[in-house]
């Protein structure tokens, strides 16, 4: 079997899915070298998503922390408020090119479902979103958002009725309706070609950041930092910087209540190699190799696995993975809001929290780029509840 990232990746799926992936791979490889396809993709990124977004020098955060210069890549300013739309636009354009009429996607927290429903509305495609029944209850507002964008939300009642079951249901439906249906996967996970394809549609983040830092500082950054759920915003930032060995690459996972507890989503810290969702990668598992339940305050980071390219980057020591607890992330959420007037997504707050530890240890001539993968409007209610319940001081002046 062909593995795209060292021994990681592959296509661990039944025969009918292999055929569907083959059709996708052929179409994708032709599209990605076709100038008119790339031109269309760039057109919608500019006119619809609002790229390029700024690489913002966080002067207040930098001086408060007293160390390295911190730049924020502002994916939160994209239409729909996060990086996920970059990928949704790319894959929908591919679906159109393949002559497909319907889009299906899986979603956990609902953010990928919303990005997909948004792009489907704009490109006039029929759209069905598979979501674990449990998640449809927890994420009612996102279910309604998808519906008001014209999508149909299918509540999956199998298994634990969460994201993993939604993935299985979406793949099953895809194979049954392959003639007219395109499966739009939300992160750099799953069987080949998805991890490579999603990276291709997210690498714009790092390409812009590289050009922007050259213009502002006339040099490379010392570190690139991003949060890791499946790993798409992180790979999107990292990709352009990987050839430069002097740039430190740091992925930040969710430690939930702590990696020493059972309540975390720290795949790299606690997981082992194995096959999950069609790929060979690292995931958190029990002694028998079954997926362990994961937990994080951040719905976008509580995925039990990680994209195979991240497993490879860790295995080859090109990237380092660290983890941040709920408590640290909430403090960073408040700290960034109050120092810069930017309310980050709680996912992105994990990356900010790590930067709050890293920056003070570095001299003032060092540079960190951190990916602000999304905005925090969606998290405001949950933060209010967390702050009340845990008696967190809402005014944050302390460094982490
Ligand atoms: C979904 C999401 C993530 C996690 O997904 P990745 O594929 O790891 O990027 C991170 N940040 C935000 C704002 C998200 O919506």
GROMACS .gro file of C-alpha atoms and ligand atoms in nm:
model
  415
    1UNK     CA    1   0.000   0.000   0.000
    2UNK     CA    2   0.118   0.352  -0.084
    3UNK     CA    3   0.166   0.564   0.226
    4UNK     CA    4   0.205   0.935   0.171
    5UNK     CA    5   0.388   1.025   0.490
    6UNK     CA    6   0.654   0.771   0.579
    7UNK     CA    7   0.461   0.472   0.710
    8UNK     CA    8   0.161   0.692   0.792
    9UNK     CA    9  -0.145   0.754   0.576
   10UNK     CA   10  -0.270   0.492   0.331
   11UNK     CA   11  -0.619   0.375   0.241
   12UNK     CA   12  -0.747   0.129   0.500
   13UNK     CA   13  -1.101   0.100   0.363
   14UNK     CA   14  -1.321  -0.167   0.199
   15UNK     CA   15  -1.302  -0.228  -0.178
   16UNK     CA   16  -1.598  -0.012  -0.286
   17UNK     CA   17  -1.450   0.285  -0.100
   18UNK     CA   18  -1.112   0.226  -0.272
   19UNK     CA   19  -1.290   0.268  -0.605
   20UNK     CA   20  -1.457   0.590  -0.496
   21UNK     CA   21  -1.122   0.721  -0.369
   22UNK     CA   22  -0.958   0.629  -0.699
   23UNK     CA   23  -1.208   0.841  -0.893
   24UNK     CA   24  -1.150   1.127  -0.649
   25UNK     CA   25  -0.771   1.097  -0.667
   26UNK     CA   26  -0.766   1.110  -1.048
   27UNK     CA   27  -0.993   1.416  -1.057
   28UNK     CA   28  -0.801   1.591  -0.779
   29UNK     CA   29  -0.458   1.535  -0.936
   30UNK     CA   30  -0.579   1.678  -1.266
   31UNK     CA   31  -0.747   1.978  -1.100
   32UNK     CA   32  -0.458   2.082  -0.880
   33UNK     CA   33  -0.225   2.132  -1.179
   34UNK     CA   34  -0.494   2.302  -1.388
   35UNK     CA   35  -0.439   2.678  -1.395
   36UNK     CA   36  -0.806   2.759  -1.448
   37UNK     CA   37  -0.904   2.552  -1.143
   38UNK     CA   38  -0.646   2.729  -0.926
   39UNK     CA   39  -0.758   3.064  -1.065
   40UNK     CA   40  -1.121   2.993  -0.966
   41UNK     CA   41  -1.015   2.877  -0.619
   42UNK     CA   42  -0.806   3.192  -0.565
   43UNK     CA   43  -1.091   3.407  -0.697
   44UNK     CA   44  -1.337   3.278  -0.433
   45UNK     CA   45  -1.075   3.296  -0.157
   46UNK     CA   46  -1.029   3.665  -0.237
   47UNK     CA   47  -1.382   3.776  -0.321
   48UNK     CA   48  -1.591   3.550  -0.099
   49UNK     CA   49  -1.368   3.447   0.194
   50UNK     CA   50  -1.192   3.786   0.213
   51UNK     CA   51  -0.830   3.677   0.175
   52UNK     CA   52  -0.559   3.771   0.215
   53UNK     CA   53  -0.615   3.819   0.586
   54UNK     CA   54  -0.358   4.011   0.798
   55UNK     CA   55  -0.051   3.883   0.976
   56UNK     CA   56  -0.106   4.110   1.274
   57UNK     CA   57   0.177   4.216   1.505
   58UNK     CA   58   0.028   4.171   1.853
   59UNK     CA   59   0.220   4.459   2.011
   60UNK     CA   60   0.030   4.458   2.343
   61UNK     CA   61   0.054   4.083   2.390
   62UNK     CA   62   0.424   4.098   2.302
   63UNK     CA   63   0.507   4.373   2.551
   64UNK     CA   64   0.293   4.222   2.830
   65UNK     CA   65   0.468   3.886   2.793
   66UNK     CA   66   0.807   4.058   2.764
   67UNK     CA   67   0.982   3.824   2.523
   68UNK     CA   68   0.961   3.721   2.157
   69UNK     CA   69   0.760   3.924   1.902
   70UNK     CA   70   0.420   3.762   1.843
   71UNK     CA   71   0.237   3.773   1.512
   72UNK     CA   72  -0.121   3.645   1.473
   73UNK     CA   73  -0.234   3.495   1.142
   74UNK     CA   74  -0.592   3.618   1.133
   75UNK     CA   75  -0.795   3.323   0.998
   76UNK     CA   76  -1.067   3.445   1.237
   77UNK     CA   77  -1.137   3.727   0.990
   78UNK     CA   78  -1.240   3.490   0.709
   79UNK     CA   79  -1.605   3.468   0.607
   80UNK     CA   80  -1.772   3.226   0.856
   81UNK     CA   81  -1.497   3.306   1.108
   82UNK     CA   82  -1.242   3.029   1.071
   83UNK     CA   83  -1.001   2.851   0.836
   84UNK     CA   84  -1.244   2.569   0.747
   85UNK     CA   85  -1.401   2.765   0.460
   86UNK     CA   86  -1.071   2.752   0.261
   87UNK     CA   87  -1.102   2.376   0.235
   88UNK     CA   88  -1.478   2.373   0.178
   89UNK     CA   89  -1.442   2.608  -0.123
   90UNK     CA   90  -1.159   2.399  -0.271
   91UNK     CA   91  -1.344   2.069  -0.242
   92UNK     CA   92  -1.676   2.208  -0.370
   93UNK     CA   93  -1.501   2.345  -0.679
   94UNK     CA   94  -1.358   1.997  -0.731
   95UNK     CA   95  -1.703   1.840  -0.685
   96UNK     CA   96  -1.846   2.073  -0.950
   97UNK     CA   97  -1.562   1.990  -1.186
   98UNK     CA   98  -1.640   1.618  -1.135
   99UNK     CA   99  -2.004   1.683  -1.227
  100UNK     CA  100  -2.138   1.594  -0.880
  101UNK     CA  101  -2.469   1.744  -0.771
  102UNK     CA  102  -2.474   1.663  -0.401
  103UNK     CA  103  -2.236   1.726  -0.114
  104UNK     CA  104  -2.222   1.520   0.201
  105UNK     CA  105  -2.003   1.588   0.500
  106UNK     CA  106  -1.954   1.478   0.858
  107UNK     CA  107  -1.938   1.717   1.148
  108UNK     CA  108  -1.874   1.691   1.521
  109UNK     CA  109  -1.915   2.035   1.674
  110UNK     CA  110  -2.085   2.158   1.360
  111UNK     CA  111  -1.818   2.402   1.242
  112UNK     CA  112  -1.719   2.198   0.939
  113UNK     CA  113  -2.089   2.140   0.871
  114UNK     CA  114  -2.151   2.515   0.871
  115UNK     CA  115  -1.854   2.585   0.640
  116UNK     CA  116  -1.974   2.312   0.403
  117UNK     CA  117  -2.337   2.430   0.409
  118UNK     CA  118  -2.215   2.786   0.340
  119UNK     CA  119  -2.011   2.685   0.034
  120UNK     CA  120  -2.289   2.452  -0.086
  121UNK     CA  121  -2.542   2.738  -0.071
  122UNK     CA  122  -2.314   2.967  -0.268
  123UNK     CA  123  -2.239   2.703  -0.535
  124UNK     CA  124  -2.602   2.584  -0.546
  125UNK     CA  125  -2.530   2.225  -0.448
  126UNK     CA  126  -2.759   1.996  -0.250
  127UNK     CA  127  -2.606   1.940   0.093
  128UNK     CA  128  -2.648   1.674   0.363
  129UNK     CA  129  -2.455   1.688   0.689
  130UNK     CA  130  -2.407   1.377   0.903
  131UNK     CA  131  -2.387   1.445   1.272
  132UNK     CA  132  -2.399   1.213   1.573
  133UNK     CA  133  -2.738   1.245   1.744
  134UNK     CA  134  -2.566   1.332   2.070
  135UNK     CA  135  -2.382   1.619   1.896
  136UNK     CA  136  -2.703   1.753   1.737
  137UNK     CA  137  -2.835   1.806   2.089
  138UNK     CA  138  -2.513   1.962   2.221
  139UNK     CA  139  -2.472   2.189   1.918
  140UNK     CA  140  -2.827   2.299   1.849
  141UNK     CA  141  -2.731   2.645   1.728
  142UNK     CA  142  -2.498   2.505   1.460
  143UNK     CA  143  -2.768   2.257   1.352
  144UNK     CA  144  -3.001   2.552   1.297
  145UNK     CA  145  -2.727   2.747   1.115
  146UNK     CA  146  -2.681   2.460   0.870
  147UNK     CA  147  -3.056   2.435   0.819
  148UNK     CA  148  -3.097   2.804   0.756
  149UNK     CA  149  -2.820   2.777   0.495
  150UNK     CA  150  -3.038   2.518   0.322
  151UNK     CA  151  -2.861   2.198   0.430
  152UNK     CA  152  -3.024   1.885   0.565
  153UNK     CA  153  -2.882   1.760   0.894
  154UNK     CA  154  -2.894   1.382   0.939
  155UNK     CA  155  -2.874   1.268   1.302
  156UNK     CA  156  -2.671   0.946   1.323
  157UNK     CA  157  -2.808   0.707   1.583
  158UNK     CA  158  -2.542   0.435   1.566
  159UNK     CA  159  -2.261   0.368   1.816
  160UNK     CA  160  -2.176   0.646   2.057
  161UNK     CA  161  -2.377   0.887   1.836
  162UNK     CA  162  -2.080   1.124   1.799
  163UNK     CA  163  -1.823   1.222   1.535
  164UNK     CA  164  -1.673   0.877   1.463
  165UNK     CA  165  -2.019   0.736   1.388
  166UNK     CA  166  -2.099   1.037   1.169
  167UNK     CA  167  -1.782   0.967   0.964
  168UNK     CA  168  -1.884   0.602   0.915
  169UNK     CA  169  -2.238   0.699   0.811
  170UNK     CA  170  -2.113   0.962   0.566
  171UNK     CA  171  -1.870   0.720   0.400
  172UNK     CA  172  -2.141   0.455   0.370
  173UNK     CA  173  -2.379   0.699   0.204
  174UNK     CA  174  -2.105   0.827  -0.025
  175UNK     CA  175  -2.029   0.481  -0.160
  176UNK     CA  176  -2.400   0.410  -0.216
  177UNK     CA  177  -2.450   0.735  -0.408
  178UNK     CA  178  -2.110   0.776  -0.569
  179UNK     CA  179  -2.257   0.866  -0.911
  180UNK     CA  180  -2.381   1.209  -0.807
  181UNK     CA  181  -2.237   1.262  -0.458
  182UNK     CA  182  -1.912   1.414  -0.330
  183UNK     CA  183  -1.782   1.355   0.023
  184UNK     CA  184  -1.634   1.676   0.162
  185UNK     CA  185  -1.400   1.585   0.448
  186UNK     CA  186  -1.318   1.852   0.705
  187UNK     CA  187  -0.957   1.799   0.812
  188UNK     CA  188  -0.625   1.646   0.705
  189UNK     CA  189  -0.748   1.300   0.808
  190UNK     CA  190  -0.905   0.992   0.650
  191UNK     CA  191  -0.779   0.779   0.362
  192UNK     CA  192  -0.559   0.917   0.081
  193UNK     CA  193  -0.607   1.154  -0.102
  194UNK     CA  194  -0.792   1.351   0.170
  195UNK     CA  195  -0.495   1.438   0.395
  196UNK     CA  196  -0.294   1.567   0.097
  197UNK     CA  197  -0.591   1.736  -0.067
  198UNK     CA  198  -0.707   1.920   0.245
  199UNK     CA  199  -0.348   2.034   0.305
  200UNK     CA  200  -0.338   2.167  -0.050
  201UNK     CA  201  -0.653   2.373   0.017
  202UNK     CA  202  -0.519   2.503   0.350
  203UNK     CA  203  -0.156   2.573   0.261
  204UNK     CA  204  -0.257   2.926   0.157
  205UNK     CA  205  -0.238   3.016   0.530
  206UNK     CA  206   0.138   2.954   0.546
  207UNK     CA  207   0.208   3.086   0.198
  208UNK     CA  208   0.055   3.419   0.293
  209UNK     CA  209   0.223   3.422   0.635
  210UNK     CA  210   0.565   3.353   0.482
  211UNK     CA  211   0.533   3.641   0.234
  212UNK     CA  212   0.392   3.871   0.505
  213UNK     CA  213   0.670   3.803   0.757
  214UNK     CA  214   0.932   3.856   0.486
  215UNK     CA  215   0.776   4.191   0.410
  216UNK     CA  216   0.744   4.299   0.774
  217UNK     CA  217   1.062   4.156   0.923
  218UNK     CA  218   1.266   4.060   0.619
  219UNK     CA  219   1.338   3.723   0.776
  220UNK     CA  220   1.188   3.388   0.875
  221UNK     CA  221   1.010   3.340   1.209
  222UNK     CA  222   1.177   3.132   1.482
  223UNK     CA  223   0.856   2.941   1.560
  224UNK     CA  224   0.521   2.862   1.399
  225UNK     CA  225   0.254   2.753   1.647
  226UNK     CA  226  -0.099   2.620   1.583
  227UNK     CA  227  -0.363   2.413   1.760
  228UNK     CA  228  -0.421   2.055   1.640
  229UNK     CA  229  -0.754   1.875   1.626
  230UNK     CA  230  -0.737   1.673   1.305
  231UNK     CA  231  -0.460   1.911   1.211
  232UNK     CA  232  -0.576   2.115   0.910
  233UNK     CA  233  -0.516   2.471   1.031
  234UNK     CA  234  -0.179   2.358   1.167
  235UNK     CA  235  -0.064   2.188   0.845
  236UNK     CA  236  -0.201   2.487   0.655
  237UNK     CA  237   0.033   2.719   0.846
  238UNK     CA  238   0.328   2.479   0.873
  239UNK     CA  239   0.353   2.357   0.514
  240UNK     CA  240   0.531   2.660   0.365
  241UNK     CA  241   0.780   2.669   0.655
  242UNK     CA  242   0.873   2.299   0.668
  243UNK     CA  243   1.166   2.328   0.422
  244UNK     CA  244   1.334   2.582   0.654
  245UNK     CA  245   1.496   2.371   0.926
  246UNK     CA  246   1.565   2.677   1.142
  247UNK     CA  247   1.191   2.740   1.189
  248UNK     CA  248   1.058   2.554   1.495
  249UNK     CA  249   0.720   2.389   1.430
  250UNK     CA  250   0.489   2.338   1.730
  251UNK     CA  251   0.146   2.175   1.735
  252UNK     CA  252  -0.074   2.229   2.042
  253UNK     CA  253  -0.321   1.960   2.149
  254UNK     CA  254  -0.601   1.970   2.403
  255UNK     CA  255  -0.508   1.827   2.743
  256UNK     CA  256  -0.864   1.872   2.875
  257UNK     CA  257  -0.856   1.817   3.251
  258UNK     CA  258  -0.492   1.700   3.226
  259UNK     CA  259  -0.297   1.432   3.034
  260UNK     CA  260  -0.266   1.235   3.359
  261UNK     CA  261  -0.647   1.195   3.367
  262UNK     CA  262  -0.876   1.008   3.125
  263UNK     CA  263  -1.036   1.338   3.027
  264UNK     CA  264  -0.814   1.471   2.748
  265UNK     CA  265  -0.770   1.474   2.369
  266UNK     CA  266  -0.389   1.463   2.372
  267UNK     CA  267  -0.337   1.222   2.083
  268UNK     CA  268   0.039   1.272   2.049
  269UNK     CA  269   0.112   1.264   2.422
  270UNK     CA  270  -0.098   0.958   2.501
  271UNK     CA  271  -0.177   0.782   2.171
  272UNK     CA  272  -0.023   0.492   1.980
  273UNK     CA  273   0.012   0.400   1.615
  274UNK     CA  274  -0.280   0.221   1.453
  275UNK     CA  275  -0.554   0.236   1.191
  276UNK     CA  276  -0.851   0.467   1.237
  277UNK     CA  277  -1.092   0.624   0.985
  278UNK     CA  278  -0.911   0.473   0.688
  279UNK     CA  279  -0.556   0.586   0.774
  280UNK     CA  280  -0.253   0.460   0.964
  281UNK     CA  281  -0.175   0.727   1.221
  282UNK     CA  282  -0.154   0.790   1.594
  283UNK     CA  283  -0.471   0.778   1.803
  284UNK     CA  284  -0.573   0.732   2.164
  285UNK     CA  285  -0.673   0.371   2.219
  286UNK     CA  286  -0.728   0.110   2.489
  287UNK     CA  287  -0.517  -0.205   2.533
  288UNK     CA  288  -0.728  -0.388   2.273
  289UNK     CA  289  -0.668  -0.111   2.016
  290UNK     CA  290  -1.021   0.034   2.030
  291UNK     CA  291  -1.066   0.412   2.012
  292UNK     CA  292  -1.072   0.569   2.360
  293UNK     CA  293  -1.321   0.844   2.434
  294UNK     CA  294  -1.167   1.192   2.428
  295UNK     CA  295  -1.259   1.513   2.602
  296UNK     CA  296  -1.177   1.882   2.565
  297UNK     CA  297  -1.360   2.204   2.645
  298UNK     CA  298  -1.302   2.276   2.278
  299UNK     CA  299  -1.533   2.077   2.051
  300UNK     CA  300  -1.303   2.135   1.752
  301UNK     CA  301  -1.007   1.966   1.924
  302UNK     CA  302  -1.170   1.658   2.072
  303UNK     CA  303  -1.083   1.413   1.797
  304UNK     CA  304  -0.915   1.086   1.907
  305UNK     CA  305  -0.669   1.077   1.616
  306UNK     CA  306  -0.453   1.318   1.420
  307UNK     CA  307  -0.373   1.361   1.050
  308UNK     CA  308  -0.103   1.118   0.925
  309UNK     CA  309   0.130   1.401   0.821
  310UNK     CA  310   0.142   1.516   1.183
  311UNK     CA  311   0.226   1.160   1.293
  312UNK     CA  312   0.508   1.170   1.039
  313UNK     CA  313   0.633   1.515   1.147
  314UNK     CA  314   0.646   1.393   1.507
  315UNK     CA  315   0.811   1.063   1.412
  316UNK     CA  316   1.084   1.245   1.218
  317UNK     CA  317   1.126   1.511   1.490
  318UNK     CA  318   1.049   1.791   1.244
  319UNK     CA  319   0.765   1.911   1.465
  320UNK     CA  320   0.705   1.914   1.840
  321UNK     CA  321   0.363   1.856   1.999
  322UNK     CA  322   0.264   1.997   2.334
  323UNK     CA  323  -0.065   2.006   2.521
  324UNK     CA  324  -0.268   2.271   2.700
  325UNK     CA  325  -0.543   2.216   2.957
  326UNK     CA  326  -0.897   2.360   2.955
  327UNK     CA  327  -0.800   2.591   3.237
  328UNK     CA  328  -0.495   2.729   3.055
  329UNK     CA  329  -0.696   2.773   2.734
  330UNK     CA  330  -0.973   2.967   2.912
  331UNK     CA  331  -0.714   3.198   3.070
  332UNK     CA  332  -0.555   3.257   2.729
  333UNK     CA  333  -0.903   3.319   2.582
  334UNK     CA  334  -0.953   3.599   2.838
  335UNK     CA  335  -0.596   3.727   2.815
  336UNK     CA  336  -0.600   3.774   2.437
  337UNK     CA  337  -0.948   3.929   2.451
  338UNK     CA  338  -0.827   4.182   2.709
  339UNK     CA  339  -0.480   4.262   2.570
  340UNK     CA  340  -0.563   4.281   2.200
  341UNK     CA  341  -0.942   4.315   2.180
  342UNK     CA  342  -0.958   3.991   1.984
  343UNK     CA  343  -1.186   3.714   2.115
  344UNK     CA  344  -1.033   3.390   1.985
  345UNK     CA  345  -1.200   3.055   1.922
  346UNK     CA  346  -1.138   2.831   2.223
  347UNK     CA  347  -0.944   2.600   1.986
  348UNK     CA  348  -0.710   2.885   1.888
  349UNK     CA  349  -0.683   2.985   2.257
  350UNK     CA  350  -0.491   2.658   2.310
  351UNK     CA  351  -0.222   2.782   2.070
  352UNK     CA  352  -0.222   3.125   2.235
  353UNK     CA  353  -0.184   2.961   2.579
  354UNK     CA  354   0.129   2.781   2.465
  355UNK     CA  355   0.268   3.103   2.315
  356UNK     CA  356   0.210   3.270   2.653
  357UNK     CA  357   0.449   3.011   2.802
  358UNK     CA  358   0.699   3.017   2.517
  359UNK     CA  359   0.737   3.389   2.441
  360UNK     CA  360   0.870   3.498   2.785
  361UNK     CA  361   1.150   3.236   2.760
  362UNK     CA  362   1.278   3.388   2.435
  363UNK     CA  363   1.473   3.707   2.371
  364UNK     CA  364   1.305   4.012   2.217
  365UNK     CA  365   1.464   3.960   1.876
  366UNK     CA  366   1.288   3.624   1.828
  367UNK     CA  367   0.966   3.594   1.627
  368UNK     CA  368   0.665   3.364   1.677
  369UNK     CA  369   0.380   3.324   1.428
  370UNK     CA  370   0.066   3.177   1.581
  371UNK     CA  371  -0.236   3.072   1.382
  372UNK     CA  372  -0.555   3.233   1.511
  373UNK     CA  373  -0.766   2.963   1.346
  374UNK     CA  374  -1.105   3.112   1.434
  375UNK     CA  375  -1.304   3.374   1.619
  376UNK     CA  376  -1.464   3.312   1.955
  377UNK     CA  377  -1.825   3.427   1.916
  378UNK     CA  378  -1.939   3.065   1.910
  379UNK     CA  379  -1.772   3.004   2.248
  380UNK     CA  380  -1.894   3.302   2.446
  381UNK     CA  381  -2.183   3.120   2.617
  382UNK     CA  382  -1.972   2.816   2.708
  383UNK     CA  383  -1.701   3.045   2.847
  384UNK     CA  384  -1.954   3.231   3.059
  385UNK     CA  385  -2.070   2.901   3.209
  386UNK     CA  386  -1.715   2.776   3.265
  387UNK     CA  387  -1.605   3.099   3.432
  388UNK     CA  388  -1.903   3.093   3.669
  389UNK     CA  389  -1.870   2.725   3.752
  390UNK     CA  390  -1.495   2.730   3.811
  391UNK     CA  391  -1.483   3.073   3.973
  392UNK     CA  392  -1.227   3.200   3.723
  393UNK     CA  393  -1.134   3.565   3.765
  394UNK     CA  394  -1.267   3.725   3.448
  395UNK     CA  395  -0.996   3.994   3.455
  396UNK     CA  396  -0.675   3.822   3.348
  397UNK     CA  397  -0.351   4.002   3.412
  398UNK     CA  398  -0.138   3.706   3.508
  399UNK     CA  399   0.082   3.526   3.261
  400UNK     CA  400   0.023   3.153   3.233
  401LIG     C1  401  -1.231   2.286   1.355
  401LIG     C2  402  -1.142   2.385   1.415
  401LIG     C3  403  -1.012   2.352   1.459
  401LIG     C4  404  -0.958   2.213   1.458
  401LIG     O1  405  -0.946   2.154   1.331
  401LIG     P1  406  -0.806   2.136   1.259
  401LIG     O2  407  -0.835   2.048   1.143
  401LIG     O3  408  -0.712   2.073   1.357
  401LIG     O4  409  -0.760   2.271   1.218
  401LIG     C5  410  -0.932   2.454   1.510
  401LIG     N1  411  -0.976   2.580   1.519
  401LIG     C6  412  -1.100   2.616   1.479
  401LIG     C7  413  -1.142   2.759   1.493
  401LIG     C8  414  -1.186   2.520   1.426
  401LIG     O5  415  -1.309   2.557   1.385
   0.00000   0.00000   0.00000
